[in-house]
Coordinates of C-alpha atoms in Angstrom, one line a residue:
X258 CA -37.4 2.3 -2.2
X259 CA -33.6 1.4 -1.1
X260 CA -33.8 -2.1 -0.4
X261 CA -31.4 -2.0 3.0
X262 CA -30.1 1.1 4.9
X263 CA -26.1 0.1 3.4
X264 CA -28.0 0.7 0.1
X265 CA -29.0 3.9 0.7
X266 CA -25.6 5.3 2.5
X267 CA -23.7 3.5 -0.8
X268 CA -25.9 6.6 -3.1
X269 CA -23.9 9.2 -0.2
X270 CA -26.6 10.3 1.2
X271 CA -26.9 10.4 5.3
X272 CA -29.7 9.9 7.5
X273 CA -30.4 13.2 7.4
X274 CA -31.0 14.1 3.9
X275 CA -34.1 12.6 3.8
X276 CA -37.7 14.5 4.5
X277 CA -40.5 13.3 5.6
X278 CA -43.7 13.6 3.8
X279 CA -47.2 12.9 4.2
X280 CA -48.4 9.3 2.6
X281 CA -50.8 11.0 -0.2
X282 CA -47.7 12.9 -1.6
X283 CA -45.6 9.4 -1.6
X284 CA -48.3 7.8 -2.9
X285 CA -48.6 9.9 -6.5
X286 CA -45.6 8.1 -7.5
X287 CA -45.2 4.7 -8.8
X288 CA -42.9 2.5 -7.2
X289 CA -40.2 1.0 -8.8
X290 CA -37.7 -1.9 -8.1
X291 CA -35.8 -1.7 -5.0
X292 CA -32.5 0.3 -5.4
X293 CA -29.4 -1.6 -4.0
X294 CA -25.6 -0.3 -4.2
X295 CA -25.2 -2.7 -7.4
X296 CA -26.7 -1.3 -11.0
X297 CA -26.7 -1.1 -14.4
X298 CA -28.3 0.8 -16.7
X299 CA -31.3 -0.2 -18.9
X300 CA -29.0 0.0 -22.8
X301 CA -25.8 -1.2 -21.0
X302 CA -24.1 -4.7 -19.6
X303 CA -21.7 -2.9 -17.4
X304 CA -22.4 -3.4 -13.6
X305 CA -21.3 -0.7 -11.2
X306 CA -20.9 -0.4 -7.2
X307 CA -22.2 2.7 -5.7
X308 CA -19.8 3.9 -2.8
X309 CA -20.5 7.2 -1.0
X310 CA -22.7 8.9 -3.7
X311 CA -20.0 7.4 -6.9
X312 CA -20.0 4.2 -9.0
X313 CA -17.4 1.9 -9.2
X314 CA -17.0 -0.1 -12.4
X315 CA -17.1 -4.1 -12.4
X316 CA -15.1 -4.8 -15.3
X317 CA -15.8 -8.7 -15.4
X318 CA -18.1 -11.4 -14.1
X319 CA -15.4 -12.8 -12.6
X320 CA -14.4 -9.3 -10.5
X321 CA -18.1 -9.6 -9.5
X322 CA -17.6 -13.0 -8.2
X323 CA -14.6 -12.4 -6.1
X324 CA -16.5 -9.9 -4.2
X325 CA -18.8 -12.1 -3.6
X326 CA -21.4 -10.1 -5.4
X327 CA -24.9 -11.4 -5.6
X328 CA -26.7 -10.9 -9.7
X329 CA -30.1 -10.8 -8.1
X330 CA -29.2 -7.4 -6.6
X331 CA -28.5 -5.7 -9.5
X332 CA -31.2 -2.7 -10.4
X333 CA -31.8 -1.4 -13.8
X334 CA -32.1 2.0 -14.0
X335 CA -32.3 5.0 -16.5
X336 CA -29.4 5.6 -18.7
X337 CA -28.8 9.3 -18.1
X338 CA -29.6 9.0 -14.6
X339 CA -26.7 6.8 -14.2
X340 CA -24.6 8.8 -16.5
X341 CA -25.1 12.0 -14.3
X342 CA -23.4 9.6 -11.4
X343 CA -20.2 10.5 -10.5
X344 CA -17.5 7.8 -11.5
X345 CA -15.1 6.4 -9.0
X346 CA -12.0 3.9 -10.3
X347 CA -12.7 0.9 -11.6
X348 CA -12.4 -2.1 -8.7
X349 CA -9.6 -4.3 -8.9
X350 CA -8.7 -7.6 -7.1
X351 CA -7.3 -5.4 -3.8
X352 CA -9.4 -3.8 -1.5
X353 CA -9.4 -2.4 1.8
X354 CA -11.8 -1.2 4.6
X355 CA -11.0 0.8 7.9
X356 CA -8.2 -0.9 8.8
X357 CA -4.9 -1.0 7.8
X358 CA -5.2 -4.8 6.3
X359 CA -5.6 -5.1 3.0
X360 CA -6.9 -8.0 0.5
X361 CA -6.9 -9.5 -2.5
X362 CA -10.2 -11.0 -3.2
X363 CA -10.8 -14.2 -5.1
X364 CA -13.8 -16.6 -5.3
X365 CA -16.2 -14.9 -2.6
X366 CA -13.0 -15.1 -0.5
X367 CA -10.6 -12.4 1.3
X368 CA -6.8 -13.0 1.4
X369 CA -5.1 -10.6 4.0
X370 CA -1.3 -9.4 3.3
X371 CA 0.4 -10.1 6.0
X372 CA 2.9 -7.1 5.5
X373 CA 3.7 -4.1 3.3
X374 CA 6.5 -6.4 1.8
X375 CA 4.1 -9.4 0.8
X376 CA 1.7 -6.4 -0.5
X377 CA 4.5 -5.0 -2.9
X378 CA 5.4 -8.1 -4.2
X379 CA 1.8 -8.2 -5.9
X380 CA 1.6 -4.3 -6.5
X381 CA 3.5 -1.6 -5.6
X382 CA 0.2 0.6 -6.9
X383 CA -1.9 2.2 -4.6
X384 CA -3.9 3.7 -6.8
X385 CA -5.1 -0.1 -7.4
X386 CA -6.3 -0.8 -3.9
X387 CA -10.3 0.2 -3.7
X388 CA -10.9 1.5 -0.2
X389 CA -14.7 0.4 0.5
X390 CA -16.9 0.1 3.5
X391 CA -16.5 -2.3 6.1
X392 CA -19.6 -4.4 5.3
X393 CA -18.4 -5.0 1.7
X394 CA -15.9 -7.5 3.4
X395 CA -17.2 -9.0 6.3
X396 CA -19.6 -10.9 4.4
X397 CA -16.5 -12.6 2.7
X398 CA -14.8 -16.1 4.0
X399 CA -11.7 -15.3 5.3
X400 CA -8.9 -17.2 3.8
X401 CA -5.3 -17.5 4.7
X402 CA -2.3 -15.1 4.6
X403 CA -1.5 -14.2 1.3
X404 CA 2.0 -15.2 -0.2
X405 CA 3.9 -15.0 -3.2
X406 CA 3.5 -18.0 -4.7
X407 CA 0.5 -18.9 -6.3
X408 CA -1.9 -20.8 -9.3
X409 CA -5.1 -20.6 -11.1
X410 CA -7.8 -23.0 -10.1
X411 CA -7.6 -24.5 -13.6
X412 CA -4.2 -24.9 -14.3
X413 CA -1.0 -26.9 -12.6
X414 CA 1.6 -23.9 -13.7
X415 CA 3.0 -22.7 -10.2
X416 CA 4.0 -18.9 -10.4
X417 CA 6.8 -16.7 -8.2
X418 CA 4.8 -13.3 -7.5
X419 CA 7.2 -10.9 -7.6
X420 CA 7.3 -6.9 -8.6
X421 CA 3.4 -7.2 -9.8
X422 CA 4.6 -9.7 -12.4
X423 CA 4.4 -13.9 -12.1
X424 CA 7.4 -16.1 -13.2
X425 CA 6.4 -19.8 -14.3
X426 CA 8.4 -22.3 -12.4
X427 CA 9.8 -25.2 -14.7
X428 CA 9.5 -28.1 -12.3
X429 CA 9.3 -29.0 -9.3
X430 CA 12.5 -29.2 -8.1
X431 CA 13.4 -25.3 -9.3
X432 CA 10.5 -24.6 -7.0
X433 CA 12.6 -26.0 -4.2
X434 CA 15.6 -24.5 -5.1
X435 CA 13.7 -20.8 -4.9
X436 CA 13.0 -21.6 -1.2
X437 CA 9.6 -22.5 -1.8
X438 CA 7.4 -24.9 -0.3
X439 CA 4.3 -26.5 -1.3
X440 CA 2.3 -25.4 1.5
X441 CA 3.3 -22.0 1.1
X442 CA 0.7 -22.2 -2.7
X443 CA -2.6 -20.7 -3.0
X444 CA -4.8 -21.5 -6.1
X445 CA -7.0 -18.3 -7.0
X446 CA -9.4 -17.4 -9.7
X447 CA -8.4 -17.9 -13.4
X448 CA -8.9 -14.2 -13.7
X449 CA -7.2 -13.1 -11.1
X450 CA -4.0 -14.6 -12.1
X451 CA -4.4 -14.1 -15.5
X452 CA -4.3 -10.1 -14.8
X453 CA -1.1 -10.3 -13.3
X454 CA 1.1 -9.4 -16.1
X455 CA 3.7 -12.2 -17.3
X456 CA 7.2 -11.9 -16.2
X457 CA 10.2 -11.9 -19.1
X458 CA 11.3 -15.6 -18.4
X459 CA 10.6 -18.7 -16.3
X460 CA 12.2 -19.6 -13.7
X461 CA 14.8 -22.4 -13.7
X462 CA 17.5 -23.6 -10.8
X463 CA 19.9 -21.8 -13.2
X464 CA 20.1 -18.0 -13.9
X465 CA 21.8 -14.9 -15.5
X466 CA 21.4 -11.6 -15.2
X467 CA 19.7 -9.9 -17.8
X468 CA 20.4 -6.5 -17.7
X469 CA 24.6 -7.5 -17.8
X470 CA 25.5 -8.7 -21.0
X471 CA 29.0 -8.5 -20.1
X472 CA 28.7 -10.6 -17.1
X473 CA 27.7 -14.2 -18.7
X474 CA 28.4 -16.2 -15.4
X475 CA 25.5 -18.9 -14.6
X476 CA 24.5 -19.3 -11.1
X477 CA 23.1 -22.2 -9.3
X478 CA 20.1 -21.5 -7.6
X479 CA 19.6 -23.0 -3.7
X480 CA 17.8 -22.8 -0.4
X481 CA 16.9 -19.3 -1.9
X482 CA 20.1 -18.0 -2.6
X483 CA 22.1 -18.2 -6.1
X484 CA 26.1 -19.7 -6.1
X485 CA 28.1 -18.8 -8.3
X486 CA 30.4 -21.8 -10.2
X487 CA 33.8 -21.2 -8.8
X488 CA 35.4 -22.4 -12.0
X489 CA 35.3 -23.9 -15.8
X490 CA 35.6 -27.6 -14.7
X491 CA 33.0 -27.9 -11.6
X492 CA 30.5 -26.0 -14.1
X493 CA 31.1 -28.9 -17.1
X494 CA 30.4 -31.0 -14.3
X495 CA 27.0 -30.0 -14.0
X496 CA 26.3 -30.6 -17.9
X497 CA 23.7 -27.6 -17.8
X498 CA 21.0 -27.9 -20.6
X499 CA 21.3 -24.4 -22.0
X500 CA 17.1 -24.5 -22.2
X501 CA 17.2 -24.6 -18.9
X502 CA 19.7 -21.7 -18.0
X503 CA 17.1 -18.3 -17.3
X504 CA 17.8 -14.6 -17.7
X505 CA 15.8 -13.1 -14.9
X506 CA 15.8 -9.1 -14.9
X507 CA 18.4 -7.4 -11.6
X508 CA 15.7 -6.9 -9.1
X509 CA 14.6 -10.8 -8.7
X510 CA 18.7 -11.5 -9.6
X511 CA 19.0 -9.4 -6.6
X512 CA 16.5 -10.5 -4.4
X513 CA 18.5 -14.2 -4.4
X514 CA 21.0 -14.0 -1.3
X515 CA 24.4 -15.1 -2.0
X516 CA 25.8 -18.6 -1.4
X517 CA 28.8 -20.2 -1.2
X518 CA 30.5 -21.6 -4.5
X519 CA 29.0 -24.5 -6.0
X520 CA 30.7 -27.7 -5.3
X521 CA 30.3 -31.1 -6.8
X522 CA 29.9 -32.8 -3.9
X523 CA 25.9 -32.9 -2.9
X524 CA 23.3 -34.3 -0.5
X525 CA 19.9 -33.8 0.5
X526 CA 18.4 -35.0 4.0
X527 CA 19.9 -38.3 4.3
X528 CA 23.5 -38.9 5.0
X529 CA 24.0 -40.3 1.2
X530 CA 26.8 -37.6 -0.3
X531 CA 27.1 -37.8 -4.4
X532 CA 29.5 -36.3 -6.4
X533 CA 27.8 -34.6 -9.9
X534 CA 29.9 -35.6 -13.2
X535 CA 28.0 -35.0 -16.6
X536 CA 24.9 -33.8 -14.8
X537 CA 24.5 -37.1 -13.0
X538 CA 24.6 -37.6 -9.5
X539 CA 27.2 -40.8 -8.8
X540 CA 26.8 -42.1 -5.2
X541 CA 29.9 -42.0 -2.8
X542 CA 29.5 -46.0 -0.9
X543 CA 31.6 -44.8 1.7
X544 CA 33.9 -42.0 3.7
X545 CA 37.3 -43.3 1.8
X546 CA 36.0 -43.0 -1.6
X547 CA 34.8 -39.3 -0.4
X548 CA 37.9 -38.1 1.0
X549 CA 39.7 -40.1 -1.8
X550 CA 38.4 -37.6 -4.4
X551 CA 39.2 -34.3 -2.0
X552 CA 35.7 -34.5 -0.4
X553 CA 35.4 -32.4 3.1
X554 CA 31.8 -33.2 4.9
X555 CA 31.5 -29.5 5.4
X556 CA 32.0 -28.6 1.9
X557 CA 29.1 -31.2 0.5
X558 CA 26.4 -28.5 -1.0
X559 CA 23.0 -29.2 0.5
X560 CA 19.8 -29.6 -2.2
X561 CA 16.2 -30.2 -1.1
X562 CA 14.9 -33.7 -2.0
X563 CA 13.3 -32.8 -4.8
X564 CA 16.2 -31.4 -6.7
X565 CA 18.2 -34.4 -5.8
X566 CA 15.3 -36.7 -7.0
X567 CA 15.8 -34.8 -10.6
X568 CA 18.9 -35.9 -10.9
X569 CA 19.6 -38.3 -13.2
X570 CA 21.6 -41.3 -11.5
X571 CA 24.9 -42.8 -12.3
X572 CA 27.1 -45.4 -11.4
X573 CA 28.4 -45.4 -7.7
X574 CA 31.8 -43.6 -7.5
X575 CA 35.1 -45.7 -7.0
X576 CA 38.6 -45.4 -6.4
X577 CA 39.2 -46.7 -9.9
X578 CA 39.1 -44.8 -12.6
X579 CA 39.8 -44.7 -16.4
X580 CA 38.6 -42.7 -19.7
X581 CA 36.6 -44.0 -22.7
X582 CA 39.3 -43.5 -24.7
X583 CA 42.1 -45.5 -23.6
X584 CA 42.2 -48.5 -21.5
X585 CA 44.8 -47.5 -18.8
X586 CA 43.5 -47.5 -15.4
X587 CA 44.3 -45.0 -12.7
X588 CA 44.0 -45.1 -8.7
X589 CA 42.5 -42.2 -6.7
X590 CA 44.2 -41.0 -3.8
X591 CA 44.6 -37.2 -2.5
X592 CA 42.4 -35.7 -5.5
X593 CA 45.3 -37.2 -7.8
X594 CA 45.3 -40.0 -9.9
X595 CA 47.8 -42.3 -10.2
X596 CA 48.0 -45.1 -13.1
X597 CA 48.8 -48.4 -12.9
X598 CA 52.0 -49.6 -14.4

């Protein structure tokens, strides 16, 4: 016996195709377990879905999971009788039913893209979107909008989606710098992140291009956008750890809108302004100091918080001025420097 009437449309049959017999003629047979959309057969571990009349591998426990699949309605049944099935593609972590929307499915919940965009970030594959009946889904919880950033359940690394491929973040404050927010991260299955394919590098709040050999320039990246260094000096400045410099492949150098130049004047939300020297961020006490060293409000470089907080701090910037090697003392005034007799 089917055990439900979705069971029995999953094997493609319609209401139709059955014939009615007399009970005596039923009765010869013996009756066997009740047949669901979800089986395996009798020598074999591999679970499949029956959709319209084909089966549908479940590669893992974990796929089975995140569609919310329940063990107790899988059937056993005879090897060659599942053999003679006709086999549809394996299901994947995307799926979609009558409508246009489609999901990626993680612990018993559905994730809808909120656009084509969002969609190809994750896969621009079609063929790896399973189109299934509309009661496969509804019994999942609905969860939010998907995006493109994202975790496993078990781990803190935070991952860019981008081009069907995740990029690590470093820290925190290259998180920030990528435009990214923390309430923009979703934490999915261990599986299902782990079958996104690794990108070629992490991601870092500097950057090159790969595919340019020829073009070595290092660009800041901010707000979502990359600057580039307008010069030598402002980029010694910045003392940039060369671990932390990141070739990222075109496309995602691409997909970061261009900002203005770098400058060594920064601030975050507050009115502080700091001026970066030897990768440290050296607080400006007040407006004559700032204009002293050629400082222009408009031309301070906005960071999030966060990056500001990485910053190592050092001391408050003054008028004054000298080198470690000599002793001679020099006064700031117009971006010059003038020394004392």
């Amino acid at each position: 016996p089917f055990q439900d009437m979705n069971s029995y449309l999953s094997w493609g049959y319609d209401l139709d195709d059955f014939t009615i017999l007399p009970d005596p003629m039923v009765d010869i047979y013996a009756e066997g377990s009740p047949l669901t959309n979800l089986i395996v057969a009798y020598n074999s571990q591999a679970v499949y879905l029956m959709i319209d009349g084909r089966k549908y591998l479940i590669s893992s426990p974990s796929l089975f999971e995140a569609w919310g699949f329940d063990w107790s309605r899988v059937v056993r049944i005879d090897s060659l009788a599942l053999e003679s099935l006709t086999n549809g593609p394996a299901l994947t972590f995307f799926a979609k039913g009558s409508s246009p929307t489609v999901y990626l499915l993680s612990n018993r919940n559905k994730y809808p893209f909120p656009n084509p965009e969002m969609l190809n970030k994750w896969t621009s594959n079609p063929a790896l979107i399973t189109q299934v009946p509309d009661y496969l889904l509804s019994g999942l919880a609905q969860g939010r909008e998907v995006t493109d950033l994202a975790k496993a359940d078990n781990s803190p690394a935070v991952y860019l989606i981008f081009n069907g491929q995740r990029y690590a973040f470093i820290d925190p404050a290259s998180l920030f710098a990528w435009g990214k927010n923390w309430n923009e991260l979703i934490s999915f299955s261990p599986n299902l992140i782990n079958s996104i394919p690794v990108g070629e590098s992490n991601l870092s709040r500097f950057v090159q291009k790969t595919s340019d050999p020829q073009d070595p320039a290092v660009y800041l990246v901010n707000g979502g956008g990359k600057s580039a260094f307008p010069n030598l000096s402002i980029y010694n400045l910045w003392n940039i750890d060369d671990s932390k410099i990141k070739k990222i492949p075109e496309n995602l150098f691409d997909s970061l809108s261009p900002n203005a130049p770098v400058s060594p004047f920064i601030k975050g939300s507050s009115p502080a302004i700091f001026f970066i020297e030897n990768g440290k961020k050296r607080l400006i006490p007040n407006m004559p100091i700032f204009e002293a060293w050629g400082g222009n409000v408009f031309g301070a470089m906005a960071l999030s918080d966060t990056e500001i907080s990485s910053l190592a701090n050092g001391a408050n910037l003054s008028r004054l001025i000298k080198t470690d090697s000599s002793a001679a003392v020099y006064f700031v005034e117009g971006q010059r420097c003038s020394p004392f007799p």
